[in-house]
Amino acid sequence: MDEWMDLIQLRDEVIPVLQLRPALEEEEKRMLRIIVDYDEVMVARMNELKEEAAAMIIKVNKTRIQKNSYDSNSPSESYFIDQKK
């Protein structure tokens, strides 16, 4: 996760600097294309992680609702009476 954040921070620092330059050299253009390629991969992976997290949150909430429903319907004290006939 730290590596992803470092890459995002580096990208956020480099792109504005490159935009201020009037003309880019071929090497800089090549590096910028590489950054853009990584950006697409990072965004795709971050979306996957977001969807996984959303699915887990839904699962946890369903479990919590089921547990609360079970707990609220059961009496706090129970008595068993054994009758002999």
PDB file of N, CA and C in Angstrom:
ATOM      1  N   MET A   1       0.823  -1.188   0.000  1.00  0.00           N
ATOM      2  CA  MET A   1       0.000   0.000   0.000  1.00  0.00           C
ATOM      3  C   MET A   1       0.871   1.258   0.000  1.00  0.00           C
ATOM      4  N   ASP A   2       1.963   1.205   0.764  1.00  0.00           N
ATOM      5  CA  ASP A   2       2.863   2.358   0.821  1.00  0.00           C
ATOM      6  C   ASP A   2       3.496   2.628  -0.542  1.00  0.00           C
ATOM      7  N   GLU A   3       3.808   1.552  -1.268  1.00  0.00           N
ATOM      8  CA  GLU A   3       4.402   1.726  -2.593  1.00  0.00           C
ATOM      9  C   GLU A   3       3.411   2.410  -3.541  1.00  0.00           C
ATOM     10  N   TRP A   4       2.126   2.023  -3.452  1.00  0.00           N
ATOM     11  CA  TRP A   4       1.100   2.659  -4.286  1.00  0.00           C
ATOM     12  C   TRP A   4       1.013   4.150  -3.960  1.00  0.00           C
ATOM     13  N   MET A   5       1.017   4.459  -2.670  1.00  0.00           N
ATOM     14  CA  MET A   5       0.914   5.858  -2.261  1.00  0.00           C
ATOM     15  C   MET A   5       2.152   6.652  -2.710  1.00  0.00           C
ATOM     16  N   ASP A   6       3.327   6.020  -2.642  1.00  0.00           N
ATOM     17  CA  ASP A   6       4.550   6.685  -3.096  1.00  0.00           C
ATOM     18  C   ASP A   6       4.483   6.974  -4.596  1.00  0.00           C
ATOM     19  N   LEU A   7       3.986   6.005  -5.375  1.00  0.00           N
ATOM     20  CA  LEU A   7       3.859   6.209  -6.820  1.00  0.00           C
ATOM     21  C   LEU A   7       2.869   7.323  -7.145  1.00  0.00           C
ATOM     22  N   ILE A   8       1.767   7.343  -6.442  1.00  0.00           N
ATOM     23  CA  ILE A   8       0.764   8.381  -6.678  1.00  0.00           C
ATOM     24  C   ILE A   8       1.325   9.751  -6.326  1.00  0.00           C
ATOM     25  N   GLN A   9       2.033   9.826  -5.209  1.00  0.00           N
ATOM     26  CA  GLN A   9       2.632  11.096  -4.799  1.00  0.00           C
ATOM     27  C   GLN A   9       3.677  11.559  -5.810  1.00  0.00           C
ATOM     28  N   LEU A  10       4.510  10.639  -6.280  1.00  0.00           N
ATOM     29  CA  LEU A  10       5.521  10.978  -7.273  1.00  0.00           C
ATOM     30  C   LEU A  10       4.871  11.479  -8.558  1.00  0.00           C
ATOM     31  N   ARG A  11       3.824  10.788  -8.991  1.00  0.00           N
ATOM     32  CA  ARG A  11       3.104  11.207 -10.197  1.00  0.00           C
ATOM     33  C   ARG A  11       2.537  12.618 -10.012  1.00  0.00           C
ATOM     34  N   ASP A  12       1.944  12.873  -8.842  1.00  0.00           N
ATOM     35  CA  ASP A  12       1.360  14.187  -8.570  1.00  0.00           C
ATOM     36  C   ASP A  12       2.403  15.295  -8.541  1.00  0.00           C
ATOM     37  N   GLU A  13       3.640  14.961  -8.231  1.00  0.00           N
ATOM     38  CA  GLU A  13       4.708  15.951  -8.218  1.00  0.00           C
ATOM     39  C   GLU A  13       5.298  16.175  -9.610  1.00  0.00           C
ATOM     40  N   VAL A  14       5.427  15.097 -10.383  1.00  0.00           N
ATOM     41  CA  VAL A  14       6.111  15.173 -11.671  1.00  0.00           C
ATOM     42  C   VAL A  14       5.242  15.808 -12.757  1.00  0.00           C
ATOM     43  N   ILE A  15       3.988  15.434 -12.823  1.00  0.00           N
ATOM     44  CA  ILE A  15       3.132  15.909 -13.918  1.00  0.00           C
ATOM     45  C   ILE A  15       3.000  17.434 -13.942  1.00  0.00           C
ATOM     46  N   PRO A  16       2.744  18.120 -12.822  1.00  0.00           N
ATOM     47  CA  PRO A  16       2.681  19.591 -12.888  1.00  0.00           C
ATOM     48  C   PRO A  16       3.992  20.238 -13.349  1.00  0.00           C
ATOM     49  N   VAL A  17       5.125  19.659 -12.952  1.00  0.00           N
ATOM     50  CA  VAL A  17       6.417  20.200 -13.372  1.00  0.00           C
ATOM     51  C   VAL A  17       6.572  20.072 -14.885  1.00  0.00           C
ATOM     52  N   LEU A  18       6.188  18.914 -15.408  1.00  0.00           N
ATOM     53  CA  LEU A  18       6.289  18.706 -16.859  1.00  0.00           C
ATOM     54  C   LEU A  18       5.327  19.597 -17.632  1.00  0.00           C
ATOM     55  N   GLN A  19       4.188  19.877 -17.066  1.00  0.00           N
ATOM     56  CA  GLN A  19       3.213  20.733 -17.747  1.00  0.00           C
ATOM     57  C   GLN A  19       3.696  22.181 -17.855  1.00  0.00           C
ATOM     58  N   LEU A  20       4.552  22.605 -16.953  1.00  0.00           N
ATOM     59  CA  LEU A  20       5.066  23.972 -16.982  1.00  0.00           C
ATOM     60  C   LEU A  20       6.138  24.172 -18.050  1.00  0.00           C
ATOM     61  N   ARG A  21       6.718  23.100 -18.486  1.00  0.00           N
ATOM     62  CA  ARG A  21       7.786  23.189 -19.482  1.00  0.00           C
ATOM     63  C   ARG A  21       7.175  23.424 -20.854  1.00  0.00           C
ATOM     64  N   PRO A  22       7.767  24.318 -21.635  1.00  0.00           N
ATOM     65  CA  PRO A  22       7.206  24.629 -22.959  1.00  0.00           C
ATOM     66  C   PRO A  22       7.303  23.468 -23.945  1.00  0.00           C
ATOM     67  N   ALA A  23       8.396  22.751 -23.926  1.00  0.00           N
ATOM     68  CA  ALA A  23       8.557  21.632 -24.859  1.00  0.00           C
ATOM     69  C   ALA A  23       9.257  20.489 -24.133  1.00  0.00           C
ATOM     70  N   LEU A  24       8.787  19.313 -24.416  1.00  0.00           N
ATOM     71  CA  LEU A  24       9.377  18.134 -23.779  1.00  0.00           C
ATOM     72  C   LEU A  24      10.343  17.451 -24.736  1.00  0.00           C
ATOM     73  N   GLU A  25      11.415  16.953 -24.186  1.00  0.00           N
ATOM     74  CA  GLU A  25      12.349  16.173 -24.987  1.00  0.00           C
ATOM     75  C   GLU A  25      11.767  14.772 -25.178  1.00  0.00           C
ATOM     76  N   GLU A  26      12.320  14.023 -26.117  1.00  0.00           N
ATOM     77  CA  GLU A  26      11.801  12.691 -26.426  1.00  0.00           C
ATOM     78  C   GLU A  26      11.854  11.762 -25.211  1.00  0.00           C
ATOM     79  N   GLU A  27      12.939  11.851 -24.459  1.00  0.00           N
ATOM     80  CA  GLU A  27      13.068  11.012 -23.267  1.00  0.00           C
ATOM     81  C   GLU A  27      11.987  11.356 -22.241  1.00  0.00           C
ATOM     82  N   GLU A  28      11.702  12.626 -22.075  1.00  0.00           N
ATOM     83  CA  GLU A  28      10.658  13.047 -21.141  1.00  0.00           C
ATOM     84  C   GLU A  28       9.280  12.584 -21.617  1.00  0.00           C
ATOM     85  N   LYS A  29       9.055  12.643 -22.921  1.00  0.00           N
ATOM     86  CA  LYS A  29       7.777  12.164 -23.466  1.00  0.00           C
ATOM     87  C   LYS A  29       7.625  10.665 -23.229  1.00  0.00           C
ATOM     88  N   ARG A  30       8.717   9.942 -23.401  1.00  0.00           N
ATOM     89  CA  ARG A  30       8.691   8.500 -23.178  1.00  0.00           C
ATOM     90  C   ARG A  30       8.385   8.198 -21.713  1.00  0.00           C
ATOM     91  N   MET A  31       9.028   8.910 -20.819  1.00  0.00           N
ATOM     92  CA  MET A  31       8.789   8.716 -19.394  1.00  0.00           C
ATOM     93  C   MET A  31       7.349   9.068 -19.017  1.00  0.00           C
ATOM     94  N   LEU A  32       6.828  10.103 -19.632  1.00  0.00           N
ATOM     95  CA  LEU A  32       5.454  10.506 -19.356  1.00  0.00           C
ATOM     96  C   LEU A  32       4.472   9.427 -19.815  1.00  0.00           C
ATOM     97  N   ARG A  33       4.745   8.802 -20.968  1.00  0.00           N
ATOM     98  CA  ARG A  33       3.892   7.709 -21.445  1.00  0.00           C
ATOM     99  C   ARG A  33       3.929   6.528 -20.466  1.00  0.00           C
ATOM    100  N   ILE A  34       5.113   6.251 -19.924  1.00  0.00           N
ATOM    101  CA  ILE A  34       5.250   5.161 -18.945  1.00  0.00           C
ATOM    102  C   ILE A  34       4.430   5.486 -17.691  1.00  0.00           C
ATOM    103  N   ILE A  35       4.511   6.728 -17.248  1.00  0.00           N
ATOM    104  CA  ILE A  35       3.746   7.150 -16.070  1.00  0.00           C
ATOM    105  C   ILE A  35       2.251   6.982 -16.331  1.00  0.00           C
ATOM    106  N   VAL A  36       1.805   7.387 -17.506  1.00  0.00           N
ATOM    107  CA  VAL A  36       0.388   7.262 -17.848  1.00  0.00           C
ATOM    108  C   VAL A  36      -0.026   5.796 -17.873  1.00  0.00           C
ATOM    109  N   ASP A  37       0.831   4.928 -18.405  1.00  0.00           N
ATOM    110  CA  ASP A  37       0.536   3.491 -18.405  1.00  0.00           C
ATOM    111  C   ASP A  37       0.400   2.961 -16.983  1.00  0.00           C
ATOM    112  N   TYR A  38       1.309   3.341 -16.115  1.00  0.00           N
ATOM    113  CA  TYR A  38       1.224   2.922 -14.718  1.00  0.00           C
ATOM    114  C   TYR A  38      -0.026   3.494 -14.060  1.00  0.00           C
ATOM    115  N   ASP A  39      -0.366   4.715 -14.427  1.00  0.00           N
ATOM    116  CA  ASP A  39      -1.551   5.355 -13.861  1.00  0.00           C
ATOM    117  C   ASP A  39      -2.793   4.528 -14.157  1.00  0.00           C
ATOM    118  N   GLU A  40      -2.919   4.034 -15.387  1.00  0.00           N
ATOM    119  CA  GLU A  40      -4.076   3.222 -15.751  1.00  0.00           C
ATOM    120  C   GLU A  40      -4.097   1.931 -14.943  1.00  0.00           C
ATOM    121  N   VAL A  41      -2.947   1.307 -14.756  1.00  0.00           N
ATOM    122  CA  VAL A  41      -2.866   0.077 -13.971  1.00  0.00           C
ATOM    123  C   VAL A  41      -3.231   0.361 -12.515  1.00  0.00           C
ATOM    124  N   MET A  42      -2.719   1.453 -11.971  1.00  0.00           N
ATOM    125  CA  MET A  42      -3.001   1.799 -10.580  1.00  0.00           C
ATOM    126  C   MET A  42      -4.480   2.081 -10.370  1.00  0.00           C
ATOM    127  N   VAL A  43      -5.081   2.825 -11.266  1.00  0.00           N
ATOM    128  CA  VAL A  43      -6.506   3.142 -11.129  1.00  0.00           C
ATOM    129  C   VAL A  43      -7.334   1.865 -11.214  1.00  0.00           C
ATOM    130  N   ALA A  44      -6.988   0.970 -12.123  1.00  0.00           N
ATOM    131  CA  ALA A  44      -7.717  -0.297 -12.244  1.00  0.00           C
ATOM    132  C   ALA A  44      -7.593  -1.109 -10.961  1.00  0.00           C
ATOM    133  N   ARG A  45      -6.388  -1.198 -10.421  1.00  0.00           N
ATOM    134  CA  ARG A  45      -6.187  -1.967  -9.181  1.00  0.00           C
ATOM    135  C   ARG A  45      -6.906  -1.321  -8.007  1.00  0.00           C
ATOM    136  N   MET A  46      -6.867  -0.008  -7.937  1.00  0.00           N
ATOM    137  CA  MET A  46      -7.555   0.693  -6.848  1.00  0.00           C
ATOM    138  C   MET A  46      -9.064   0.466  -6.940  1.00  0.00           C
ATOM    139  N   ASN A  47      -9.611   0.424  -8.150  1.00  0.00           N
ATOM    140  CA  ASN A  47     -11.028   0.128  -8.317  1.00  0.00           C
ATOM    141  C   ASN A  47     -11.353  -1.291  -7.869  1.00  0.00           C
ATOM    142  N   GLU A  48     -10.466  -2.242  -8.179  1.00  0.00           N
ATOM    143  CA  GLU A  48     -10.657  -3.620  -7.706  1.00  0.00           C
ATOM    144  C   GLU A  48     -10.684  -3.663  -6.186  1.00  0.00           C
ATOM    145  N   LEU A  49      -9.741  -2.968  -5.564  1.00  0.00           N
ATOM    146  CA  LEU A  49      -9.681  -2.958  -4.104  1.00  0.00           C
ATOM    147  C   LEU A  49     -10.924  -2.292  -3.507  1.00  0.00           C
ATOM    148  N   LYS A  50     -11.399  -1.238  -4.160  1.00  0.00           N
ATOM    149  CA  LYS A  50     -12.602  -0.552  -3.691  1.00  0.00           C
ATOM    150  C   LYS A  50     -13.807  -1.487  -3.757  1.00  0.00           C
ATOM    151  N   GLU A  51     -13.928  -2.238  -4.853  1.00  0.00           N
ATOM    152  CA  GLU A  51     -15.042  -3.173  -4.992  1.00  0.00           C
ATOM    153  C   GLU A  51     -14.951  -4.301  -3.966  1.00  0.00           C
ATOM    154  N   GLU A  52     -13.741  -4.808  -3.721  1.00  0.00           N
ATOM    155  CA  GLU A  52     -13.556  -5.841  -2.707  1.00  0.00           C
ATOM    156  C   GLU A  52     -13.944  -5.319  -1.324  1.00  0.00           C
ATOM    157  N   ALA A  53     -13.529  -4.105  -1.014  1.00  0.00           N
ATOM    158  CA  ALA A  53     -13.859  -3.516   0.282  1.00  0.00           C
ATOM    159  C   ALA A  53     -15.369  -3.317   0.419  1.00  0.00           C
ATOM    160  N   ALA A  54     -16.015  -2.857  -0.645  1.00  0.00           N
ATOM    161  CA  ALA A  54     -17.469  -2.662  -0.609  1.00  0.00           C
ATOM    162  C   ALA A  54     -18.187  -3.989  -0.390  1.00  0.00           C
ATOM    163  N   ALA A  55     -17.725  -5.042  -1.047  1.00  0.00           N
ATOM    164  CA  ALA A  55     -18.330  -6.363  -0.877  1.00  0.00           C
ATOM    165  C   ALA A  55     -18.158  -6.853   0.565  1.00  0.00           C
ATOM    166  N   MET A  56     -16.987  -6.628   1.128  1.00  0.00           N
ATOM    167  CA  MET A  56     -16.746  -7.054   2.509  1.00  0.00           C
ATOM    168  C   MET A  56     -17.603  -6.252   3.490  1.00  0.00           C
ATOM    169  N   ILE A  57     -17.781  -4.970   3.229  1.00  0.00           N
ATOM    170  CA  ILE A  57     -18.620  -4.144   4.101  1.00  0.00           C
ATOM    171  C   ILE A  57     -20.056  -4.638   4.052  1.00  0.00           C
ATOM    172  N   ILE A  58     -20.547  -4.973   2.865  1.00  0.00           N
ATOM    173  CA  ILE A  58     -21.905  -5.497   2.728  1.00  0.00           C
ATOM    174  C   ILE A  58     -22.041  -6.807   3.496  1.00  0.00           C
ATOM    175  N   LYS A  59     -21.039  -7.678   3.368  1.00  0.00           N
ATOM    176  CA  LYS A  59     -21.064  -8.962   4.062  1.00  0.00           C
ATOM    177  C   LYS A  59     -21.081  -8.762   5.576  1.00  0.00           C
ATOM    178  N   VAL A  60     -20.243  -7.864   6.076  1.00  0.00           N
ATOM    179  CA  VAL A  60     -20.192  -7.594   7.514  1.00  0.00           C
ATOM    180  C   VAL A  60     -21.520  -7.019   7.994  1.00  0.00           C
ATOM    181  N   ASN A  61     -22.100  -6.106   7.227  1.00  0.00           N
ATOM    182  CA  ASN A  61     -23.378  -5.511   7.619  1.00  0.00           C
ATOM    183  C   ASN A  61     -24.491  -6.555   7.649  1.00  0.00           C
ATOM    184  N   LYS A  62     -24.526  -7.467   6.662  1.00  0.00           N
ATOM    185  CA  LYS A  62     -25.534  -8.527   6.664  1.00  0.00           C
ATOM    186  C   LYS A  62     -25.370  -9.427   7.881  1.00  0.00           C
ATOM    187  N   THR A  63     -24.124  -9.763   8.188  1.00  0.00           N
ATOM    188  CA  THR A  63     -23.854 -10.592   9.361  1.00  0.00           C
ATOM    189  C   THR A  63     -24.298  -9.882  10.629  1.00  0.00           C
ATOM    190  N   ARG A  64     -24.024  -8.609  10.726  1.00  0.00           N
ATOM    191  CA  ARG A  64     -24.408  -7.820  11.895  1.00  0.00           C
ATOM    192  C   ARG A  64     -25.930  -7.772  12.025  1.00  0.00           C
ATOM    193  N   ILE A  65     -26.633  -7.577  10.908  1.00  0.00           N
ATOM    194  CA  ILE A  65     -28.100  -7.527  10.936  1.00  0.00           C
ATOM    195  C   ILE A  65     -28.664  -8.874  11.394  1.00  0.00           C
ATOM    196  N   GLN A  66     -28.115  -9.969  10.860  1.00  0.00           N
ATOM    197  CA  GLN A  66     -28.580 -11.293  11.266  1.00  0.00           C
ATOM    198  C   GLN A  66     -28.325 -11.540  12.748  1.00  0.00           C
ATOM    199  N   LYS A  67     -27.166 -11.147  13.214  1.00  0.00           N
ATOM    200  CA  LYS A  67     -26.833 -11.340  14.624  1.00  0.00           C
ATOM    201  C   LYS A  67     -27.744 -10.506  15.505  1.00  0.00           C
ATOM    202  N   ASN A  68     -27.951  -9.249  15.141  1.00  0.00           N
ATOM    203  CA  ASN A  68     -28.832  -8.386  15.933  1.00  0.00           C
ATOM    204  C   ASN A  68     -30.260  -8.916  15.939  1.00  0.00           C
ATOM    205  N   SER A  69     -30.704  -9.414  14.803  1.00  0.00           N
ATOM    206  CA  SER A  69     -32.045  -9.973  14.715  1.00  0.00           C
ATOM    207  C   SER A  69     -32.164 -11.194  15.616  1.00  0.00           C
ATOM    208  N   TYR A  70     -31.195 -12.052  15.593  1.00  0.00           N
ATOM    209  CA  TYR A  70     -31.198 -13.247  16.439  1.00  0.00           C
ATOM    210  C   TYR A  70     -31.154 -12.862  17.914  1.00  0.00           C
ATOM    211  N   ASP A  71     -30.294 -11.930  18.259  1.00  0.00           N
ATOM    212  CA  ASP A  71     -30.145 -11.523  19.657  1.00  0.00           C
ATOM    213  C   ASP A  71     -31.392 -10.833  20.186  1.00  0.00           C
ATOM    214  N   SER A  72     -32.046 -10.030  19.364  1.00  0.00           N
ATOM    215  CA  SER A  72     -33.201  -9.273  19.844  1.00  0.00           C
ATOM    216  C   SER A  72     -34.437 -10.153  19.991  1.00  0.00           C
ATOM    217  N   ASN A  73     -34.512 -11.277  19.289  1.00  0.00           N
ATOM    218  CA  ASN A  73     -35.672 -12.153  19.372  1.00  0.00           C
ATOM    219  C   ASN A  73     -35.558 -13.190  20.476  1.00  0.00           C
ATOM    220  N   SER A  74     -34.406 -13.389  20.989  1.00  0.00           N
ATOM    221  CA  SER A  74     -34.254 -14.381  22.041  1.00  0.00           C
ATOM    222  C   SER A  74     -34.428 -13.705  23.399  1.00  0.00           C
ATOM    223  N   PRO A  75     -35.156 -14.361  24.272  1.00  0.00           N
ATOM    224  CA  PRO A  75     -35.353 -13.764  25.607  1.00  0.00           C
ATOM    225  C   PRO A  75     -34.041 -13.721  26.374  1.00  0.00           C
ATOM    226  N   SER A  76     -33.948 -12.769  27.262  1.00  0.00           N
ATOM    227  CA  SER A  76     -32.710 -12.636  28.017  1.00  0.00           C
ATOM    228  C   SER A  76     -32.582 -13.722  29.079  1.00  0.00           C
ATOM    229  N   GLU A  77     -33.728 -14.236  29.583  1.00  0.00           N
ATOM    230  CA  GLU A  77     -33.700 -15.325  30.544  1.00  0.00           C
ATOM    231  C   GLU A  77     -34.659 -16.402  30.065  1.00  0.00           C
ATOM    232  N   SER A  78     -34.249 -17.609  30.175  1.00  0.00           N
ATOM    233  CA  SER A  78     -35.101 -18.714  29.744  1.00  0.00           C
ATOM    234  C   SER A  78     -35.313 -19.673  30.909  1.00  0.00           C
ATOM    235  N   TYR A  79     -36.488 -20.272  30.912  1.00  0.00           N
ATOM    236  CA  TYR A  79     -36.801 -21.261  31.937  1.00  0.00           C
ATOM    237  C   TYR A  79     -37.264 -22.527  31.247  1.00  0.00           C
ATOM    238  N   PHE A  80     -36.803 -23.637  31.741  1.00  0.00           N
ATOM    239  CA  PHE A  80     -37.250 -24.938  31.256  1.00  0.00           C
ATOM    240  C   PHE A  80     -37.972 -25.624  32.394  1.00  0.00           C
ATOM    241  N   ILE A  81     -39.132 -26.087  32.118  1.00  0.00           N
ATOM    242  CA  ILE A  81     -39.912 -26.793  33.136  1.00  0.00           C
ATOM    243  C   ILE A  81     -40.059 -28.238  32.701  1.00  0.00           C
ATOM    244  N   ASP A  82     -39.641 -29.125  33.559  1.00  0.00           N
ATOM    245  CA  ASP A  82     -39.718 -30.547  33.266  1.00  0.00           C
ATOM    246  C   ASP A  82     -40.904 -31.113  34.040  1.00  0.00           C
ATOM    247  N   GLN A  83     -41.845 -31.605  33.323  1.00  0.00           N
ATOM    248  CA  GLN A  83     -43.025 -32.176  33.973  1.00  0.00           C
ATOM    249  C   GLN A  83     -43.009 -33.695  33.817  1.00  0.00           C
ATOM    250  N   LYS A  84     -43.307 -34.357  34.921  1.00  0.00           N
ATOM    251  CA  LYS A  84     -43.410 -35.807  34.859  1.00  0.00           C
ATOM    252  C   LYS A  84     -44.877 -36.172  34.950  1.00  0.00           C
ATOM    253  N   LYS A  85     -45.289 -37.074  34.118  1.00  0.00           N
ATOM    254  CA  LYS A  85     -46.685 -37.491  34.146  1.00  0.00           C
ATOM    255  C   LYS A  85     -46.826 -38.919  34.448  1.00  0.00           C
TER     256      LYS A  85
END
